[in-house]
Amino acid sequence: MDDARFATALLGQERRFAAVATDNTLARRRSVRLRDLARYTVAIDARTGTTTLDLWPPDATPAVRHTHGVDEWLTLIAAGQAVGVTSEATANQNPRPGVAYRVLRDAPPIPVWLAWWTDDPPAHLDDLVALSRDAYGR
C-alpha cells in the first residue's frame, strides 16, 4: 500500500488455488499449473481479487472475462464459462456447488497484510499482529 496515511504489517502468505467447474477435466486432478488454465477464459475480479495476467508467462496468457464481485465470479466458473485463480481463504470461505478448488502449484503465494490508520492505530496493535502472524504460522 503506497499511502502514507496507513501503516502495515505482513502477517503471512496464502497459497493460490484454481477454481474450475466440477465437470471440467481439471477438477479430477489434485493440483494444476498456470499453463493448464491458459487454454480457458480466466475470470478476474479486479475490484476484490488478487489475480492479474502477470501470473502467466507472455506466451501463455489466457483470455480474460472481468467480473464485479465474488458471486458473479463463482457463477461464471460453476457454469463452465471461465476458470479462476484465488486465495486459499476464498477456497475455504466460499464453497459453491459446481465449483472445485485445486492447489495451483506453480503460482507465487499471496502476501496477507494488516493495515491501519497511521495516526490512529488500534488498541493492542502488537498483540493483534502477533496473534495474526501465529495464525499464519510465522
C-alpha atoms as an extended CHARMM CRD file, in Angstrom:
* protein
*
       138  EXT
         1         1  MET       CA              0.0000000000        0.0000000000        0.0000000000  PROA      1               0.0000000000
         2         2  ASP       CA              1.5380000000        3.2430000000       -1.1180000000  PROA      2               0.0000000000
         3         3  ASP       CA             -0.4340000000        5.6150000000        1.0790000000  PROA      3               0.0000000000
         4         4  ALA       CA              1.3160000000        7.3670000000        3.9660000000  PROA      4               0.0000000000
         5         5  ARG       CA             -1.9880000000        7.5370000000        5.8540000000  PROA      5               0.0000000000
         6         6  PHE       CA             -1.6930000000        3.7950000000        6.5170000000  PROA      6               0.0000000000
         7         7  ALA       CA              0.8400000000        1.6180000000        8.2990000000  PROA      7               0.0000000000
         8         8  THR       CA              1.0630000000       -2.1050000000        7.5490000000  PROA      8               0.0000000000
         9         9  ALA       CA              2.4190000000       -5.3810000000        8.8560000000  PROA      9               0.0000000000
        10        10  LEU       CA              2.9610000000       -8.5420000000        6.8270000000  PROA      10              0.0000000000
        11        11  LEU       CA              1.0200000000      -11.3300000000        8.5190000000  PROA      11              0.0000000000
        12        12  GLY       CA              1.7600000000      -14.2850000000        6.2940000000  PROA      12              0.0000000000
        13        13  GLN       CA              1.1500000000      -15.8060000000        2.9000000000  PROA      13              0.0000000000
        14        14  GLU       CA             -1.6210000000      -17.8650000000        1.3500000000  PROA      14              0.0000000000
        15        15  ARG       CA             -1.3860000000      -20.4370000000       -1.4060000000  PROA      15              0.0000000000
        16        16  ARG       CA             -3.1930000000      -19.7980000000       -4.6630000000  PROA      16              0.0000000000
        17        17  PHE       CA             -5.9060000000      -22.1400000000       -5.8450000000  PROA      17              0.0000000000
        18        18  ALA       CA             -7.5060000000      -22.7140000000       -9.2220000000  PROA      18              0.0000000000
        19        19  ALA       CA            -11.2950000000      -22.6360000000       -9.2940000000  PROA      19              0.0000000000
        20        20  VAL       CA            -12.8940000000      -24.7610000000      -12.0150000000  PROA      20              0.0000000000
        21        21  ALA       CA            -16.3030000000      -26.1990000000      -12.7760000000  PROA      21              0.0000000000
        22        22  THR       CA            -16.7630000000      -29.6270000000      -11.1990000000  PROA      22              0.0000000000
        23        23  ASP       CA            -17.3850000000      -31.1280000000      -14.6440000000  PROA      23              0.0000000000
        24        24  ASN       CA            -14.1200000000      -29.6860000000      -16.0220000000  PROA      24              0.0000000000
        25        25  THR       CA            -11.4020000000      -32.3320000000      -16.5040000000  PROA      25              0.0000000000
        26        26  LEU       CA             -9.0850000000      -30.2390000000      -14.2860000000  PROA      26              0.0000000000
        27        27  ALA       CA            -11.4180000000      -30.9120000000      -11.3420000000  PROA      27              0.0000000000
        28        28  ARG       CA            -10.2690000000      -34.5520000000      -11.3680000000  PROA      28              0.0000000000
        29        29  ARG       CA             -6.6970000000      -33.5090000000      -10.5770000000  PROA      29              0.0000000000
        30        30  ARG       CA             -5.2760000000      -32.8460000000       -7.1170000000  PROA      30              0.0000000000
        31        31  SER       CA             -3.3400000000      -29.8150000000       -8.3560000000  PROA      31              0.0000000000
        32        32  VAL       CA             -2.9600000000      -27.8010000000      -11.5560000000  PROA      32              0.0000000000
        33        33  ARG       CA             -0.4970000000      -25.4100000000      -13.1670000000  PROA      33              0.0000000000
        34        34  LEU       CA             -0.9990000000      -21.9580000000      -14.6400000000  PROA      34              0.0000000000
        35        35  ARG       CA             -0.4180000000      -23.3430000000      -18.1410000000  PROA      35              0.0000000000
        36        36  ASP       CA             -3.3150000000      -25.7610000000      -17.5760000000  PROA      36              0.0000000000
        37        37  LEU       CA             -5.5990000000      -22.7620000000      -17.0950000000  PROA      37              0.0000000000
        38        38  ALA       CA             -4.2330000000      -20.7460000000      -20.0290000000  PROA      38              0.0000000000
        39        39  ARG       CA             -6.4240000000      -22.5100000000      -22.6040000000  PROA      39              0.0000000000
        40        40  TYR       CA             -9.5600000000      -21.3270000000      -20.7840000000  PROA      40              0.0000000000
        41        41  THR       CA            -11.0530000000      -17.9000000000      -20.2540000000  PROA      41              0.0000000000
        42        42  VAL       CA             -9.9820000000      -16.7130000000      -16.8150000000  PROA      42              0.0000000000
        43        43  ALA       CA            -12.4600000000      -14.7250000000      -14.7370000000  PROA      43              0.0000000000
        44        44  ILE       CA            -10.7270000000      -11.8340000000      -12.9870000000  PROA      44              0.0000000000
        45        45  ASP       CA            -12.3540000000       -9.6490000000      -10.3730000000  PROA      45              0.0000000000
        46        46  ALA       CA            -10.1450000000       -6.5640000000      -10.3530000000  PROA      46              0.0000000000
        47        47  ARG       CA            -12.1180000000       -4.9860000000       -7.5020000000  PROA      47              0.0000000000
        48        48  THR       CA            -11.5960000000       -7.7130000000       -4.8930000000  PROA      48              0.0000000000
        49        49  GLY       CA             -9.2850000000      -10.2890000000       -6.4530000000  PROA      49              0.0000000000
        50        50  THR       CA             -5.5350000000      -10.8440000000       -6.4160000000  PROA      50              0.0000000000
        51        51  THR       CA             -5.2210000000      -12.2970000000       -9.9090000000  PROA      51              0.0000000000
        52        52  THR       CA             -3.5610000000      -10.4330000000      -12.7600000000  PROA      52              0.0000000000
        53        53  LEU       CA             -2.2560000000      -11.5850000000      -16.1260000000  PROA      53              0.0000000000
        54        54  ASP       CA              1.2630000000      -11.0890000000      -14.7620000000  PROA      54              0.0000000000
        55        55  LEU       CA              0.9560000000      -14.5870000000      -13.2560000000  PROA      55              0.0000000000
        56        56  TRP       CA              1.2260000000      -16.1790000000      -16.7140000000  PROA      56              0.0000000000
        57        57  PRO       CA              4.2480000000      -16.1770000000      -18.9900000000  PROA      57              0.0000000000
        58        58  PRO       CA              3.8260000000      -13.9450000000      -22.0550000000  PROA      58              0.0000000000
        59        59  ASP       CA              3.4890000000      -16.9560000000      -24.3670000000  PROA      59              0.0000000000
        60        60  ALA       CA              0.6450000000      -18.4710000000      -22.3050000000  PROA      60              0.0000000000
        61        61  THR       CA             -1.6140000000      -15.5280000000      -21.4690000000  PROA      61              0.0000000000
        62        62  PRO       CA             -5.2650000000      -16.6140000000      -21.2440000000  PROA      62              0.0000000000
        63        63  ALA       CA             -8.3450000000      -14.7720000000      -22.4290000000  PROA      63              0.0000000000
        64        64  VAL       CA             -9.9730000000      -12.7520000000      -19.6400000000  PROA      64              0.0000000000
        65        65  ARG       CA            -13.5120000000      -12.0390000000      -18.5320000000  PROA      65              0.0000000000
        66        66  HSD       CA            -13.8450000000       -9.3490000000      -15.8740000000  PROA      66              0.0000000000
        67        67  THR       CA            -16.3390000000       -9.7660000000      -13.0640000000  PROA      67              0.0000000000
        68        68  HSD       CA            -17.7770000000       -7.4570000000      -10.4340000000  PROA      68              0.0000000000
        69        69  GLY       CA            -17.7000000000       -9.4860000000       -7.2370000000  PROA      69              0.0000000000
        70        70  VAL       CA            -17.1820000000      -12.9610000000       -5.8860000000  PROA      70              0.0000000000
        71        71  ASP       CA            -20.7440000000      -14.1400000000       -6.5750000000  PROA      71              0.0000000000
        72        72  GLU       CA            -20.5200000000      -13.3090000000      -10.2810000000  PROA      72              0.0000000000
        73        73  TRP       CA            -17.0220000000      -14.8210000000      -10.4070000000  PROA      73              0.0000000000
        74        74  LEU       CA            -18.2190000000      -18.1010000000       -8.8510000000  PROA      74              0.0000000000
        75        75  THR       CA            -21.3340000000      -18.2360000000      -11.0430000000  PROA      75              0.0000000000
        76        76  LEU       CA            -19.2660000000      -17.9770000000      -14.2480000000  PROA      76              0.0000000000
        77        77  ILE       CA            -16.9400000000      -20.7160000000      -13.0390000000  PROA      77              0.0000000000
        78        78  ALA       CA            -19.7550000000      -23.0530000000      -11.9510000000  PROA      78              0.0000000000
        79        79  ALA       CA            -21.3980000000      -22.5460000000      -15.3630000000  PROA      79              0.0000000000
        80        80  GLY       CA            -18.1660000000      -23.5780000000      -17.1040000000  PROA      80              0.0000000000
        81        81  GLN       CA            -17.7920000000      -20.1820000000      -18.7830000000  PROA      81              0.0000000000
        82        82  ALA       CA            -14.4470000000      -19.4370000000      -17.1010000000  PROA      82              0.0000000000
        83        83  VAL       CA            -11.8860000000      -20.6820000000      -14.6170000000  PROA      83              0.0000000000
        84        84  GLY       CA            -10.3470000000      -18.6520000000      -11.8320000000  PROA      84              0.0000000000
        85        85  VAL       CA             -7.3290000000      -18.1850000000       -9.6100000000  PROA      85              0.0000000000
        86        86  THR       CA             -7.8800000000      -17.2650000000       -6.0000000000  PROA      86              0.0000000000
        87        87  SER       CA             -6.5070000000      -17.3370000000       -2.4880000000  PROA      87              0.0000000000
        88        88  GLU       CA             -6.6450000000      -20.2020000000       -0.0590000000  PROA      88              0.0000000000
        89        89  ALA       CA             -9.0460000000      -18.0960000000        2.0440000000  PROA      89              0.0000000000
        90        90  THR       CA            -11.5280000000      -17.7970000000       -0.8220000000  PROA      90              0.0000000000
        91        91  ALA       CA            -11.3910000000      -21.5360000000       -1.4080000000  PROA      91              0.0000000000
        92        92  ASN       CA            -12.1210000000      -22.1800000000        2.2720000000  PROA      92              0.0000000000
        93        93  GLN       CA            -14.7520000000      -19.4830000000        2.7750000000  PROA      93              0.0000000000
        94        94  ASN       CA            -16.7190000000      -19.7850000000       -0.4550000000  PROA      94              0.0000000000
        95        95  PRO       CA            -17.7470000000      -23.3630000000       -1.1380000000  PROA      95              0.0000000000
        96        96  ARG       CA            -20.1320000000      -23.3840000000       -4.0800000000  PROA      96              0.0000000000
        97        97  PRO       CA            -21.9810000000      -26.2480000000       -5.7560000000  PROA      97              0.0000000000
        98        98  GLY       CA            -20.4270000000      -26.7510000000       -9.1710000000  PROA      98              0.0000000000
        99        99  VAL       CA            -17.0290000000      -25.2640000000       -8.2470000000  PROA      99              0.0000000000
       100       100  ALA       CA            -13.9210000000      -27.2900000000       -7.3960000000  PROA      100             0.0000000000
       101       101  TYR       CA            -10.8260000000      -25.6830000000       -5.9150000000  PROA      101             0.0000000000
       102       102  ARG       CA             -7.4360000000      -27.2050000000       -6.7200000000  PROA      102             0.0000000000
       103       103  VAL       CA             -3.9840000000      -26.1860000000       -5.4830000000  PROA      103             0.0000000000
       104       104  LEU       CA             -2.1500000000      -24.1120000000       -8.0760000000  PROA      104             0.0000000000
       105       105  ARG       CA              1.3450000000      -25.4820000000       -7.6660000000  PROA      105             0.0000000000
       106       106  ASP       CA              3.3910000000      -23.0600000000       -9.7580000000  PROA      106             0.0000000000
       107       107  ALA       CA              1.9230000000      -19.7000000000       -8.7340000000  PROA      107             0.0000000000
       108       108  PRO       CA              3.5230000000      -17.4310000000       -6.1610000000  PROA      108             0.0000000000
       109       109  PRO       CA              1.7990000000      -17.1560000000       -2.7920000000  PROA      109             0.0000000000
       110       110  ILE       CA             -0.2980000000      -14.1390000000       -1.8890000000  PROA      110             0.0000000000
       111       111  PRO       CA              1.0590000000      -11.8820000000        0.8630000000  PROA      111             0.0000000000
       112       112  VAL       CA             -1.5140000000      -11.0500000000        3.5420000000  PROA      112             0.0000000000
       113       113  TRP       CA             -1.2000000000       -7.6400000000        5.1690000000  PROA      113             0.0000000000
       114       114  LEU       CA             -2.8310000000       -5.9050000000        8.1060000000  PROA      114             0.0000000000
       115       115  ALA       CA             -3.3330000000       -2.1680000000        7.5770000000  PROA      115             0.0000000000
       116       116  TRP       CA             -4.3650000000        0.5690000000        9.9800000000  PROA      116             0.0000000000
       117       117  TRP       CA             -4.5720000000        4.3530000000       10.0500000000  PROA      117             0.0000000000
       118       118  THR       CA             -1.0970000000        5.6680000000       10.9010000000  PROA      118             0.0000000000
       119       119  ASP       CA             -2.4910000000        8.3740000000       13.1660000000  PROA      119             0.0000000000
       120       120  ASP       CA             -4.9980000000        6.0670000000       14.8840000000  PROA      120             0.0000000000
       121       121  PRO       CA             -3.5410000000        2.5820000000       15.4450000000  PROA      121             0.0000000000
       122       122  PRO       CA             -5.8450000000        0.0080000000       17.0440000000  PROA      122             0.0000000000
       123       123  ALA       CA             -5.5580000000       -0.7790000000       20.7190000000  PROA      123             0.0000000000
       124       124  HSD       CA             -3.1980000000       -3.6500000000       21.4740000000  PROA      124             0.0000000000
       125       125  LEU       CA             -1.7150000000       -3.4890000000       17.9700000000  PROA      125             0.0000000000
       126       126  ASP       CA              1.3770000000       -5.5250000000       18.8730000000  PROA      126             0.0000000000
       127       127  ASP       CA             -0.7910000000       -8.3180000000       20.2890000000  PROA      127             0.0000000000
       128       128  LEU       CA             -3.0530000000       -8.2350000000       17.2320000000  PROA      128             0.0000000000
       129       129  VAL       CA             -0.0930000000       -8.5330000000       14.8600000000  PROA      129             0.0000000000
       130       130  ALA       CA              1.4840000000      -11.3270000000       16.9230000000  PROA      130             0.0000000000
       131       131  LEU       CA             -1.7540000000      -13.3400000000       17.1020000000  PROA      131             0.0000000000
       132       132  SER       CA             -2.4070000000      -12.8680000000       13.3970000000  PROA      132             0.0000000000
       133       133  ARG       CA              1.1090000000      -13.9510000000       12.4920000000  PROA      133             0.0000000000
       134       134  ASP       CA              0.7150000000      -17.0160000000       14.7060000000  PROA      134             0.0000000000
       135       135  ALA       CA             -2.4110000000      -17.9130000000       12.7430000000  PROA      135             0.0000000000
       136       136  TYR       CA             -0.3250000000      -17.8760000000        9.5490000000  PROA      136             0.0000000000
       137       137  GLY       CA              2.4790000000      -19.8670000000       11.1620000000  PROA      137             0.0000000000
       138       138  ARG       CA              5.0390000000      -17.0670000000       11.0720000000  PROA      138             0.0000000000
